[in-house]
PDB file of C-alpha atoms in Angstrom:
ATOM      1  CA  MET A   1     -14.495 -11.075  -5.892  1.00  0.00           C
ATOM      2  CA  ILE A   2     -10.970 -12.341  -6.390  1.00  0.00           C
ATOM      3  CA  ASP A   3      -9.078 -15.268  -4.962  1.00  0.00           C
ATOM      4  CA  SER A   4      -7.150 -14.266  -1.885  1.00  0.00           C
ATOM      5  CA  ALA A   5      -3.896 -15.827  -3.091  1.00  0.00           C
ATOM      6  CA  VAL A   6      -2.208 -17.940  -5.704  1.00  0.00           C
ATOM      7  CA  LEU A   7       0.092 -20.623  -4.319  1.00  0.00           C
ATOM      8  CA  ALA A   8       3.152 -22.022  -6.070  1.00  0.00           C
ATOM      9  CA  GLN A   9       5.655 -24.683  -5.061  1.00  0.00           C
ATOM     10  CA  ALA A  10       9.308 -24.185  -5.974  1.00  0.00           C
ATOM     11  CA  THR A  11      12.888 -24.898  -5.018  1.00  0.00           C
ATOM     12  CA  PRO A  12      14.503 -23.496  -1.858  1.00  0.00           C
ATOM     13  CA  PHE A  13      15.583 -19.887  -1.803  1.00  0.00           C
ATOM     14  CA  LYS A  14      19.313 -19.517  -2.478  1.00  0.00           C
ATOM     15  CA  LEU A  15      20.836 -16.120  -1.784  1.00  0.00           C
ATOM     16  CA  GLY A  16      23.985 -15.213   0.058  1.00  0.00           C
ATOM     17  CA  GLU A  17      26.909 -17.228   1.289  1.00  0.00           C
ATOM     18  CA  ALA A  18      27.195 -16.021   4.873  1.00  0.00           C
ATOM     19  CA  GLY A  19      26.061 -18.128   7.810  1.00  0.00           C
ATOM     20  CA  MET A  20      22.521 -17.894   9.115  1.00  0.00           C
ATOM     21  CA  PRO A  21      22.006 -15.749  12.220  1.00  0.00           C
ATOM     22  CA  GLY A  22      21.307 -17.552  15.472  1.00  0.00           C
ATOM     23  CA  SER A  23      19.088 -20.606  15.441  1.00  0.00           C
ATOM     24  CA  CYS A  24      17.565 -19.843  12.037  1.00  0.00           C
ATOM     25  CA  ALA A  25      20.084 -21.906  10.071  1.00  0.00           C
ATOM     26  CA  SER A  26      18.289 -25.215  10.418  1.00  0.00           C
ATOM     27  CA  GLY A  27      14.676 -24.016  10.220  1.00  0.00           C
ATOM     28  CA  SER A  28      12.325 -22.412   7.747  1.00  0.00           C
ATOM     29  CA  LEU A  29      12.262 -18.669   7.263  1.00  0.00           C
ATOM     30  CA  TYR A  30       9.347 -16.535   6.156  1.00  0.00           C
ATOM     31  CA  VAL A  31       9.576 -13.552   3.823  1.00  0.00           C
ATOM     32  CA  GLY A  32       6.878 -10.893   3.764  1.00  0.00           C
ATOM     33  CA  ILE A  33       6.842  -8.590   0.726  1.00  0.00           C
ATOM     34  CA  ASP A  34       4.714  -5.443   0.466  1.00  0.00           C
ATOM     35  CA  GLY A  35       5.065  -3.803  -2.938  1.00  0.00           C
ATOM     36  CA  GLY A  36       3.210  -0.531  -3.393  1.00  0.00           C
ATOM     37  CA  GLY A  37       3.142   2.434  -5.689  1.00  0.00           C
ATOM     38  CA  SER A  38       5.780   4.294  -3.707  1.00  0.00           C
ATOM     39  CA  ARG A  39       8.033   1.618  -2.216  1.00  0.00           C
ATOM     40  CA  CYS A  40       8.710  -2.081  -1.761  1.00  0.00           C
ATOM     41  CA  ARG A  41       9.317  -3.416   1.748  1.00  0.00           C
ATOM     42  CA  VAL A  42      10.631  -6.846   2.729  1.00  0.00           C
ATOM     43  CA  ARG A  43      10.671  -8.421   6.184  1.00  0.00           C
ATOM     44  CA  VAL A  44      12.185 -11.806   7.078  1.00  0.00           C
ATOM     45  CA  VAL A  45      11.262 -13.687  10.261  1.00  0.00           C
ATOM     46  CA  ASP A  46      12.163 -17.090  11.655  1.00  0.00           C
ATOM     47  CA  GLY A  47       9.843 -19.918  12.644  1.00  0.00           C
ATOM     48  CA  ALA A  48       9.151 -18.266  15.979  1.00  0.00           C
ATOM     49  CA  GLY A  49       8.127 -14.990  14.361  1.00  0.00           C
ATOM     50  CA  HIS A  50      11.296 -13.145  15.361  1.00  0.00           C
ATOM     51  CA  LEU A  51      12.730 -10.545  13.005  1.00  0.00           C
ATOM     52  CA  VAL A  52      15.784 -11.711  11.056  1.00  0.00           C
ATOM     53  CA  SER A  53      16.244  -8.877   8.547  1.00  0.00           C
ATOM     54  CA  SER A  54      14.442  -6.261   6.470  1.00  0.00           C
ATOM     55  CA  ALA A  55      14.998  -4.024   3.457  1.00  0.00           C
ATOM     56  CA  GLU A  56      13.267  -1.332   1.436  1.00  0.00           C
ATOM     57  CA  GLY A  57      13.300  -0.545  -2.294  1.00  0.00           C
ATOM     58  CA  GLY A  58      11.478   1.558  -4.878  1.00  0.00           C
ATOM     59  CA  SER A  59       8.035   1.382  -6.470  1.00  0.00           C
ATOM     60  CA  ALA A  60       6.685  -2.118  -7.196  1.00  0.00           C
ATOM     61  CA  ASN A  61       3.332  -1.620  -8.929  1.00  0.00           C
ATOM     62  CA  VAL A  62       2.951  -4.483 -11.398  1.00  0.00           C
ATOM     63  CA  TYR A  63       0.128  -2.722 -13.233  1.00  0.00           C
ATOM     64  CA  LEU A  64       2.170   0.363 -14.058  1.00  0.00           C
ATOM     65  CA  ASP A  65       5.405  -1.455 -14.949  1.00  0.00           C
ATOM     66  CA  PHE A  66       5.477  -5.217 -14.488  1.00  0.00           C
ATOM     67  CA  GLU A  67       9.123  -5.783 -15.388  1.00  0.00           C
ATOM     68  CA  ASN A  68      10.430  -2.938 -13.260  1.00  0.00           C
ATOM     69  CA  ALA A  69       8.276  -4.022 -10.315  1.00  0.00           C
ATOM     70  CA  LEU A  70       9.620  -7.573 -10.452  1.00  0.00           C
ATOM     71  CA  ALA A  71      13.184  -6.267 -10.721  1.00  0.00           C
ATOM     72  CA  VAL A  72      12.654  -4.064  -7.652  1.00  0.00           C
ATOM     73  CA  ILE A  73      11.188  -6.973  -5.701  1.00  0.00           C
ATOM     74  CA  GLU A  74      14.077  -9.267  -6.590  1.00  0.00           C
ATOM     75  CA  ARG A  75      16.690  -6.647  -5.659  1.00  0.00           C
ATOM     76  CA  THR A  76      14.988  -5.797  -2.374  1.00  0.00           C
ATOM     77  CA  VAL A  77      14.624  -9.451  -1.400  1.00  0.00           C
ATOM     78  CA  GLU A  78      18.263 -10.024  -2.236  1.00  0.00           C
ATOM     79  CA  VAL A  79      19.303  -7.173   0.058  1.00  0.00           C
ATOM     80  CA  ALA A  80      17.107  -8.470   2.880  1.00  0.00           C
ATOM     81  CA  CYS A  81      18.429 -12.009   2.455  1.00  0.00           C
ATOM     82  CA  SER A  82      22.074 -11.204   1.727  1.00  0.00           C
ATOM     83  CA  SER A  83      23.214 -12.607   5.084  1.00  0.00           C
ATOM     84  CA  LEU A  84      21.218 -15.841   4.849  1.00  0.00           C
ATOM     85  CA  GLY A  85      22.963 -19.113   4.170  1.00  0.00           C
ATOM     86  CA  PRO A  86      22.386 -20.967   0.890  1.00  0.00           C
ATOM     87  CA  SER A  87      20.576 -23.795   2.693  1.00  0.00           C
ATOM     88  CA  ALA A  88      17.819 -21.540   3.990  1.00  0.00           C
ATOM     89  CA  GLN A  89      14.293 -22.646   3.091  1.00  0.00           C
ATOM     90  CA  CYS A  90      12.150 -19.534   2.683  1.00  0.00           C
ATOM     91  CA  HIS A  91       8.399 -19.273   2.232  1.00  0.00           C
ATOM     92  CA  ALA A  92       6.953 -15.989   0.994  1.00  0.00           C
ATOM     93  CA  GLY A  93       3.754 -14.014   1.279  1.00  0.00           C
ATOM     94  CA  ILE A  94       3.606 -11.293  -1.372  1.00  0.00           C
ATOM     95  CA  GLY A  95       1.157  -8.405  -1.644  1.00  0.00           C
ATOM     96  CA  LEU A  96       1.573  -6.096  -4.637  1.00  0.00           C
ATOM     97  CA  ALA A  97      -0.149  -3.051  -6.028  1.00  0.00           C
ATOM     98  CA  GLY A  98      -1.624  -3.896  -9.407  1.00  0.00           C
ATOM     99  CA  VAL A  99      -2.475  -7.545  -8.701  1.00  0.00           C
ATOM    100  CA  SER A 100      -6.090  -7.201  -9.793  1.00  0.00           C
ATOM    101  CA  SER A 101      -6.938 -10.795 -10.727  1.00  0.00           C
ATOM    102  CA  PRO A 102      -5.807 -14.399 -10.222  1.00  0.00           C
ATOM    103  CA  ALA A 103      -4.200 -14.238 -13.668  1.00  0.00           C
ATOM    104  CA  VAL A 104      -1.898 -11.402 -12.620  1.00  0.00           C
ATOM    105  CA  ALA A 105      -1.096 -13.163  -9.353  1.00  0.00           C
ATOM    106  CA  THR A 106      -0.200 -16.320 -11.272  1.00  0.00           C
ATOM    107  CA  ARG A 107       2.066 -14.341 -13.588  1.00  0.00           C
ATOM    108  CA  VAL A 108       3.927 -12.906 -10.597  1.00  0.00           C
ATOM    109  CA  ALA A 109       4.141 -16.308  -8.891  1.00  0.00           C
ATOM    110  CA  THR A 110       5.551 -17.894 -12.042  1.00  0.00           C
ATOM    111  CA  ARG A 111       8.297 -15.292 -12.221  1.00  0.00           C
ATOM    112  CA  LEU A 112       9.263 -15.576  -8.550  1.00  0.00           C
ATOM    113  CA  GLN A 113       8.695 -19.261  -7.815  1.00  0.00           C
ATOM    114  CA  HIS A 114      12.364 -20.129  -8.382  1.00  0.00           C
ATOM    115  CA  ALA A 115      13.263 -18.192  -5.251  1.00  0.00           C
ATOM    116  CA  PHE A 116      10.993 -19.743  -2.643  1.00  0.00           C
ATOM    117  CA  GLY A 117       9.948 -23.075  -1.238  1.00  0.00           C
ATOM    118  CA  ARG A 118       6.330 -21.902  -1.159  1.00  0.00           C
ATOM    119  CA  LEU A 119       4.777 -18.575  -2.042  1.00  0.00           C
ATOM    120  CA  ALA A 120       1.396 -16.867  -2.008  1.00  0.00           C
ATOM    121  CA  VAL A 121       0.693 -13.798  -4.150  1.00  0.00           C
ATOM    122  CA  THR A 122      -2.173 -11.358  -3.696  1.00  0.00           C
ATOM    123  CA  ASN A 123      -3.006  -7.671  -3.822  1.00  0.00           C
ATOM    124  CA  ASP A 124      -1.267  -5.317  -1.400  1.00  0.00           C
ATOM    125  CA  ALA A 125      -4.657  -4.324  -0.018  1.00  0.00           C
ATOM    126  CA  VAL A 126      -5.338  -7.907   1.069  1.00  0.00           C
ATOM    127  CA  ILE A 127      -2.151  -8.162   3.133  1.00  0.00           C
ATOM    128  CA  ALA A 128      -2.964  -4.794   4.711  1.00  0.00           C
ATOM    129  CA  CYS A 129      -6.358  -6.196   5.713  1.00  0.00           C
ATOM    130  CA  LEU A 130      -4.817  -9.381   7.094  1.00  0.00           C
ATOM    131  CA  GLY A 131      -2.428  -7.317   9.169  1.00  0.00           C
ATOM    132  CA  ALA A 132      -4.984  -4.792  10.385  1.00  0.00           C
ATOM    133  CA  HIS A 133      -7.131  -7.524  11.940  1.00  0.00           C
ATOM    134  CA  ALA A 134      -4.348 -10.024  12.747  1.00  0.00           C
ATOM    135  CA  GLY A 135      -5.744 -12.528  10.252  1.00  0.00           C
ATOM    136  CA  ALA A 136      -9.360 -12.251  11.443  1.00  0.00           C
ATOM    137  CA  ASP A 137     -12.386 -10.952   9.532  1.00  0.00           C
ATOM    138  CA  GLY A 138     -12.659  -7.219   8.992  1.00  0.00           C
ATOM    139  CA  GLY A 139     -12.309  -4.429   6.507  1.00  0.00           C
ATOM    140  CA  ILE A 140      -9.831  -1.704   5.694  1.00  0.00           C
ATOM    141  CA  VAL A 141      -9.881   1.571   3.850  1.00  0.00           C
ATOM    142  CA  ILE A 142      -6.543   2.398   2.253  1.00  0.00           C
ATOM    143  CA  ALA A 143      -5.402   5.995   1.897  1.00  0.00           C
ATOM    144  CA  GLY A 144      -1.970   5.987   0.313  1.00  0.00           C
ATOM    145  CA  THR A 145      -0.692   6.663  -3.178  1.00  0.00           C
ATOM    146  CA  GLY A 146      -3.934   5.018  -4.268  1.00  0.00           C
ATOM    147  CA  SER A 147      -7.121   4.287  -2.350  1.00  0.00           C
ATOM    148  CA  GLY A 148      -9.651   1.510  -2.028  1.00  0.00           C
ATOM    149  CA  ALA A 149     -11.262  -0.874   0.407  1.00  0.00           C
ATOM    150  CA  VAL A 150     -11.002  -4.569   1.194  1.00  0.00           C
ATOM    151  CA  LEU A 151     -13.488  -6.719   3.068  1.00  0.00           C
ATOM    152  CA  ARG A 152     -12.364 -10.094   4.400  1.00  0.00           C
ATOM    153  CA  LEU A 153     -15.183 -12.385   5.554  1.00  0.00           C
ATOM    154  CA  ASN A 154     -15.023 -16.151   6.048  1.00  0.00           C
ATOM    155  CA  GLY A 155     -11.761 -16.461   4.145  1.00  0.00           C
ATOM    156  CA  SER A 156     -12.937 -14.551   1.066  1.00  0.00           C
ATOM    157  CA  ASP A 157     -11.710 -11.117   0.036  1.00  0.00           C
ATOM    158  CA  THR A 158     -13.745  -8.485  -1.780  1.00  0.00           C
ATOM    159  CA  ASN A 159     -12.016  -5.414  -3.188  1.00  0.00           C
ATOM    160  CA  PHE A 160     -13.940  -2.283  -4.079  1.00  0.00           C
ATOM    161  CA  GLY A 161     -13.257   1.366  -4.679  1.00  0.00           C
ATOM    162  CA  GLY A 162      -9.837   2.168  -6.015  1.00  0.00           C
ATOM    163  CA  ARG A 163     -10.035   1.544  -9.770  1.00  0.00           C
ATOM    164  CA  GLY A 164      -6.810   3.367 -10.503  1.00  0.00           C
ATOM    165  CA  PHE A 165      -5.656   6.935 -10.832  1.00  0.00           C
ATOM    166  CA  LEU A 166      -7.539   7.729 -14.042  1.00  0.00           C
ATOM    167  CA  LEU A 167     -10.967   6.397 -13.104  1.00  0.00           C
ATOM    168  CA  GLY A 168     -10.998   6.278  -9.319  1.00  0.00           C
ATOM    169  CA  ASP A 169      -8.726   6.303  -6.253  1.00  0.00           C
ATOM    170  CA  ASP A 170     -10.760   9.092  -4.650  1.00  0.00           C
ATOM    171  CA  GLY A 171      -9.242  10.218  -1.363  1.00  0.00           C
ATOM    172  CA  SER A 172      -5.793   8.961  -2.361  1.00  0.00           C
ATOM    173  CA  GLY A 173      -2.529  10.865  -2.316  1.00  0.00           C
ATOM    174  CA  ALA A 174      -2.444  10.830  -6.105  1.00  0.00           C
ATOM    175  CA  VAL A 175      -5.878  12.433  -6.388  1.00  0.00           C
ATOM    176  CA  VAL A 176      -5.119  14.912  -3.598  1.00  0.00           C
ATOM    177  CA  GLY A 177      -2.012  15.963  -5.518  1.00  0.00           C
ATOM    178  CA  ARG A 178      -3.832  16.161  -8.832  1.00  0.00           C
ATOM    179  CA  GLN A 179      -6.620  18.261  -7.322  1.00  0.00           C
ATOM    180  CA  ALA A 180      -4.081  20.737  -5.958  1.00  0.00           C
ATOM    181  CA  TRP A 181      -2.489  21.159  -9.368  1.00  0.00           C
ATOM    182  CA  ARG A 182      -5.909  21.593 -10.979  1.00  0.00           C
ATOM    183  CA  ARG A 183      -6.713  24.325  -8.492  1.00  0.00           C
ATOM    184  CA  ALA A 184      -3.314  25.920  -9.041  1.00  0.00           C
ATOM    185  CA  LEU A 185      -4.002  26.252 -12.758  1.00  0.00           C
ATOM    186  CA  ARG A 186      -7.460  27.656 -12.058  1.00  0.00           C
ATOM    187  CA  ALA A 187      -5.911  30.200  -9.697  1.00  0.00           C
ATOM    188  CA  LEU A 188      -3.391  31.148 -12.359  1.00  0.00           C
ATOM    189  CA  ASP A 189      -6.336  31.906 -14.652  1.00  0.00           C
ATOM    190  CA  GLY A 190      -8.009  34.013 -11.936  1.00  0.00           C
ATOM    191  CA  MET A 191     -10.857  31.531 -11.501  1.00  0.00           C
ATOM    192  CA  GLU A 192     -10.269  30.971  -7.787  1.00  0.00           C
ATOM    193  CA  PRO A 193      -8.197  32.543  -4.998  1.00  0.00           C
ATOM    194  CA  ARG A 194      -4.464  31.995  -5.172  1.00  0.00           C
ATOM    195  CA  THR A 195      -3.570  30.664  -1.746  1.00  0.00           C
ATOM    196  CA  ALA A 196      -0.079  30.216  -0.337  1.00  0.00           C
ATOM    197  CA  LEU A 197      -0.149  26.519  -1.269  1.00  0.00           C
ATOM    198  CA  LEU A 198      -1.157  27.191  -4.865  1.00  0.00           C
ATOM    199  CA  SER A 199       1.434  29.933  -5.227  1.00  0.00           C
ATOM    200  CA  ASP A 200       4.142  27.580  -3.988  1.00  0.00           C
ATOM    201  CA  LEU A 201       3.137  24.905  -6.490  1.00  0.00           C
ATOM    202  CA  LEU A 202       3.080  27.342  -9.397  1.00  0.00           C
ATOM    203  CA  SER A 203       6.450  28.782  -8.445  1.00  0.00           C
ATOM    204  CA  ARG A 204       8.026  25.403  -9.200  1.00  0.00           C
ATOM    205  CA  PHE A 205       7.334  26.105 -12.876  1.00  0.00           C
ATOM    206  CA  ALA A 206       7.761  29.898 -12.772  1.00  0.00           C
ATOM    207  CA  ASP A 207       3.994  30.367 -13.163  1.00  0.00           C
ATOM    208  CA  ASP A 208       4.187  28.827 -16.640  1.00  0.00           C
ATOM    209  CA  PRO A 209       0.996  26.823 -17.347  1.00  0.00           C
ATOM    210  CA  VAL A 210       2.519  25.168 -20.415  1.00  0.00           C
ATOM    211  CA  ALA A 211       5.330  23.774 -18.265  1.00  0.00           C
ATOM    212  CA  VAL A 212       2.841  22.566 -15.653  1.00  0.00           C
ATOM    213  CA  ILE A 213       0.760  20.786 -18.291  1.00  0.00           C
ATOM    214  CA  ALA A 214       3.840  19.213 -19.858  1.00  0.00           C
ATOM    215  CA  TRP A 215       4.857  17.848 -16.463  1.00  0.00           C
ATOM    216  CA  GLY A 216       1.329  16.692 -15.661  1.00  0.00           C
ATOM    217  CA  ARG A 217       0.978  14.765 -18.909  1.00  0.00           C
ATOM    218  CA  GLN A 218       3.855  12.468 -18.001  1.00  0.00           C
ATOM    219  CA  ALA A 219       3.650  12.494 -14.196  1.00  0.00           C
ATOM    220  CA  THR A 220       2.876   9.180 -12.486  1.00  0.00           C
ATOM    221  CA  SER A 221       0.411   8.678  -9.684  1.00  0.00           C
ATOM    222  CA  ALA A 222       3.339   8.454  -7.271  1.00  0.00           C
ATOM    223  CA  GLU A 223       4.655  11.815  -8.477  1.00  0.00           C
ATOM    224  CA  PHE A 224       1.271  13.454  -7.898  1.00  0.00           C
ATOM    225  CA  ALA A 225       1.016  11.725  -4.514  1.00  0.00           C
ATOM    226  CA  ALA A 226       4.393  13.128  -3.476  1.00  0.00           C
ATOM    227  CA  PHE A 227       2.669  16.500  -2.990  1.00  0.00           C
ATOM    228  CA  ALA A 228      -0.003  15.122  -0.659  1.00  0.00           C
ATOM    229  CA  PRO A 229       1.946  15.607   2.605  1.00  0.00           C
ATOM    230  CA  GLN A 230       2.560  19.265   1.749  1.00  0.00           C
ATOM    231  CA  ILE A 231      -1.101  19.757   0.827  1.00  0.00           C
ATOM    232  CA  LEU A 232      -2.414  18.154   4.017  1.00  0.00           C
ATOM    233  CA  ALA A 233       0.094  20.106   6.104  1.00  0.00           C
ATOM    234  CA  ALA A 234      -1.222  23.298   4.479  1.00  0.00           C
ATOM    235  CA  ALA A 235      -4.776  22.192   5.279  1.00  0.00           C
ATOM    236  CA  ALA A 236      -3.795  21.781   8.920  1.00  0.00           C
ATOM    237  CA  ILE A 237      -2.844  25.459   9.122  1.00  0.00           C
ATOM    238  CA  GLY A 238      -5.943  26.685   7.320  1.00  0.00           C
ATOM    239  CA  ASP A 239      -4.968  27.141   3.676  1.00  0.00           C
ATOM    240  CA  ALA A 240      -8.384  27.405   2.015  1.00  0.00           C
ATOM    241  CA  ALA A 241      -7.540  25.456  -1.151  1.00  0.00           C
ATOM    242  CA  ALA A 242      -5.759  22.711   0.777  1.00  0.00           C
ATOM    243  CA  LEU A 243      -8.590  22.466   3.295  1.00  0.00           C
ATOM    244  CA  ALA A 244     -11.186  22.041   0.543  1.00  0.00           C
ATOM    245  CA  ILE A 245      -9.109  19.249  -1.021  1.00  0.00           C
ATOM    246  CA  ALA A 246      -8.644  17.529   2.343  1.00  0.00           C
ATOM    247  CA  VAL A 247     -12.356  17.677   3.166  1.00  0.00           C
ATOM    248  CA  GLU A 248     -13.196  16.221  -0.244  1.00  0.00           C
ATOM    249  CA  ALA A 249     -10.694  13.416   0.322  1.00  0.00           C
ATOM    250  CA  GLY A 250     -12.132  12.783   3.778  1.00  0.00           C
ATOM    251  CA  ARG A 251     -15.619  12.375   2.311  1.00  0.00           C
ATOM    252  CA  ALA A 252     -14.322   9.858  -0.216  1.00  0.00           C
ATOM    253  CA  ILE A 253     -12.627   7.818   2.509  1.00  0.00           C
ATOM    254  CA  ALA A 254     -15.799   7.984   4.634  1.00  0.00           C
ATOM    255  CA  GLU A 255     -17.871   6.572   1.757  1.00  0.00           C
ATOM    256  CA  LEU A 256     -15.557   3.563   1.555  1.00  0.00           C
ATOM    257  CA  ALA A 257     -15.759   3.001   5.320  1.00  0.00           C
ATOM    258  CA  THR A 258     -19.550   3.174   5.201  1.00  0.00           C
ATOM    259  CA  ALA A 259     -19.634   0.646   2.369  1.00  0.00           C
ATOM    260  CA  LEU A 260     -17.542  -1.779   4.453  1.00  0.00           C
ATOM    261  CA  VAL A 261     -19.918  -1.533   7.403  1.00  0.00           C
ATOM    262  CA  GLN A 262     -22.943  -2.023   5.142  1.00  0.00           C
ATOM    263  CA  ARG A 263     -21.331  -5.177   3.738  1.00  0.00           C
ATOM    264  CA  GLY A 264     -20.894  -6.682   7.202  1.00  0.00           C
ATOM    265  CA  ALA A 265     -17.354  -5.789   8.282  1.00  0.00           C
ATOM    266  CA  PRO A 266     -17.138  -6.507  12.033  1.00  0.00           C
ATOM    267  CA  ARG A 267     -14.156  -4.184  12.350  1.00  0.00           C
ATOM    268  CA  VAL A 268     -12.834  -1.373  10.090  1.00  0.00           C
ATOM    269  CA  SER A 269      -9.391   0.224  10.061  1.00  0.00           C
ATOM    270  CA  LEU A 270      -7.937   3.105   8.079  1.00  0.00           C
ATOM    271  CA  VAL A 271      -4.439   2.344   6.802  1.00  0.00           C
ATOM    272  CA  GLY A 272      -1.906   3.833   4.432  1.00  0.00           C
ATOM    273  CA  GLY A 273       0.543   6.692   4.416  1.00  0.00           C
ATOM    274  CA  LEU A 274      -2.148   9.388   4.589  1.00  0.00           C
ATOM    275  CA  ALA A 275      -4.283   7.767   7.291  1.00  0.00           C
ATOM    276  CA  SER A 276      -3.106  10.021  10.117  1.00  0.00           C
ATOM    277  CA  ALA A 277      -3.124  13.250   8.112  1.00  0.00           C
ATOM    278  CA  LEU A 278      -6.631  12.628   6.764  1.00  0.00           C
ATOM    279  CA  GLY A 279      -8.038  11.654  10.158  1.00  0.00           C
ATOM    280  CA  PRO A 280      -9.056  15.195  11.182  1.00  0.00           C
ATOM    281  CA  HIS A 281     -10.931  15.644   7.902  1.00  0.00           C
ATOM    282  CA  LEU A 282     -13.151  12.578   8.294  1.00  0.00           C
ATOM    283  CA  PRO A 283     -16.773  12.982   9.382  1.00  0.00           C
ATOM    284  CA  GLU A 284     -17.228  12.362  13.094  1.00  0.00           C
ATOM    285  CA  ASP A 285     -19.349   9.229  12.605  1.00  0.00           C
ATOM    286  CA  THR A 286     -16.632   7.710  10.442  1.00  0.00           C
ATOM    287  CA  ARG A 287     -13.943   8.411  13.040  1.00  0.00           C
ATOM    288  CA  MET A 288     -16.084   6.671  15.646  1.00  0.00           C
ATOM    289  CA  ARG A 289     -16.363   3.541  13.479  1.00  0.00           C
ATOM    290  CA  LEU A 290     -12.647   3.092  12.955  1.00  0.00           C
ATOM    291  CA  SER A 291     -10.434   0.747  14.975  1.00  0.00           C
ATOM    292  CA  PRO A 292      -6.628   0.978  14.989  1.00  0.00           C
ATOM    293  CA  PRO A 293      -4.768  -1.659  12.949  1.00  0.00           C
ATOM    294  CA  LEU A 294      -3.444  -4.520  15.082  1.00  0.00           C
ATOM    295  CA  LEU A 295      -0.521  -5.291  12.747  1.00  0.00           C
ATOM    296  CA  ASP A 296       0.928  -3.771   9.583  1.00  0.00           C
ATOM    297  CA  ALA A 297       0.823  -4.910   5.956  1.00  0.00           C
ATOM    298  CA  LEU A 298       4.169  -6.704   6.161  1.00  0.00           C
ATOM    299  CA  ASP A 299       2.842  -8.713   9.086  1.00  0.00           C
ATOM    300  CA  GLY A 300      -0.151  -9.503   6.884  1.00  0.00           C
ATOM    301  CA  ALA A 301       2.205 -10.756   4.173  1.00  0.00           C
ATOM    302  CA  LEU A 302       3.972 -12.923   6.732  1.00  0.00           C
ATOM    303  CA  LEU A 303       0.644 -14.327   7.922  1.00  0.00           C
ATOM    304  CA  LEU A 304      -0.138 -15.138   4.285  1.00  0.00           C
ATOM    305  CA  ALA A 305       3.167 -17.021   4.106  1.00  0.00           C
ATOM    306  CA  GLY A 306       2.199 -19.050   7.154  1.00  0.00           C
ATOM    307  CA  ALA A 307       4.484 -17.328   9.635  1.00  0.00           C
ATOM    308  CA  PRO A 308       3.573 -16.749  13.276  1.00  0.00           C
ATOM    309  CA  VAL A 309       3.494 -13.030  14.025  1.00  0.00           C
ATOM    310  CA  ALA A 310       3.732 -11.640  17.544  1.00  0.00           C
ATOM    311  CA  THR A 311       1.105  -9.049  18.477  1.00  0.00           C
ATOM    312  CA  SER A 312       2.456  -8.255  21.949  1.00  0.00           C
ATOM    313  CA  ASP A 313       4.056  -4.985  20.893  1.00  0.00           C
ATOM    314  CA  ARG A 314       0.752  -3.717  19.490  1.00  0.00           C
ATOM    315  CA  THR A 315      -1.963  -5.218  21.657  1.00  0.00           C
ATOM    316  CA  GLY A 316      -0.281  -5.404  25.033  1.00  0.00           C
ATOM    317  CA  GLY A 317      -0.596  -9.188  25.186  1.00  0.00           C
ATOM    318  CA  ASP A 318       1.701 -12.012  24.299  1.00  0.00           C
ATOM    319  CA  ASN A 319      -0.257 -13.563  21.446  1.00  0.00           C
ATOM    320  CA  MET A 320       1.069 -15.266  18.339  1.00  0.00           C
ATOM    321  CA  GLN A 321      -1.121 -15.106  15.242  1.00  0.00           C
ATOM    322  CA  ARG A 322      -0.870 -17.598  12.392  1.00  0.00           C
ATOM    323  CA  MET A 323      -3.106 -18.236   9.386  1.00  0.00           C
ATOM    324  CA  GLY A 324      -4.165 -21.720   8.443  1.00  0.00           C
TER     325      GLY A 324
END
């Protein structure tokens, strides 16, 4: 169990010299930040929940590289806020890969508190859960660069699964990619059939296992995950090696979904960059349990910041959600 957020008070955000757009100049703004293993996204809304600006940057995993992640976040926020006037008061909700404890969240908050009037820092999985259920109780399974599950009940968040690329993250893009390269090397040794997918992977290194191993020793989880779309596309057209990897990933995701239901999740959603591609490889009973996300992770970050977020474009109504 970890605290859902660490709050910090600070001075008003001061970026940019241009005038504020529309009626936002005199009111508070809210900044949602979603920093994952592959990219960092920022969304700014006004006090009515209307979009003001957005931006996207590179990887922002504070576990893998804290200093680089913070630099990416600061640059991406600056781009998103470049048109905001210096008098703007911004409050931020921040969800980052690698925030595994209150201590890490506090470290991030301390580094960023100069930029915001108020900020809340938590794991990127928590903001995805907040968004998926529009701030209500529920659970999510994440299938992206990494994997894991989050259960939110009565204001408390429980994270399980995941555990990182070396010791866990089953069903994730990183593990899908790693499994394909493992199979490629086995095929090169004649220990399993060399499918079209495996041949394509090996051709990148001219069928040289030493070169593959040298690359694999220094490759990041994001670099392994970059092959996941190709692997799942190959599975969709019947490549035997790719299909076996996809089915294995689907079982891992199903186990996380089952664990959420057993722990009392009233609603479960599958989120992340691989959610759609892995859908056909999930067991039927798991597919039946899943509900579509109501909002995205950036909306979850904005809810964490205290912003109202419109759900009309996703639910067909005209509701405004706000935490607290």
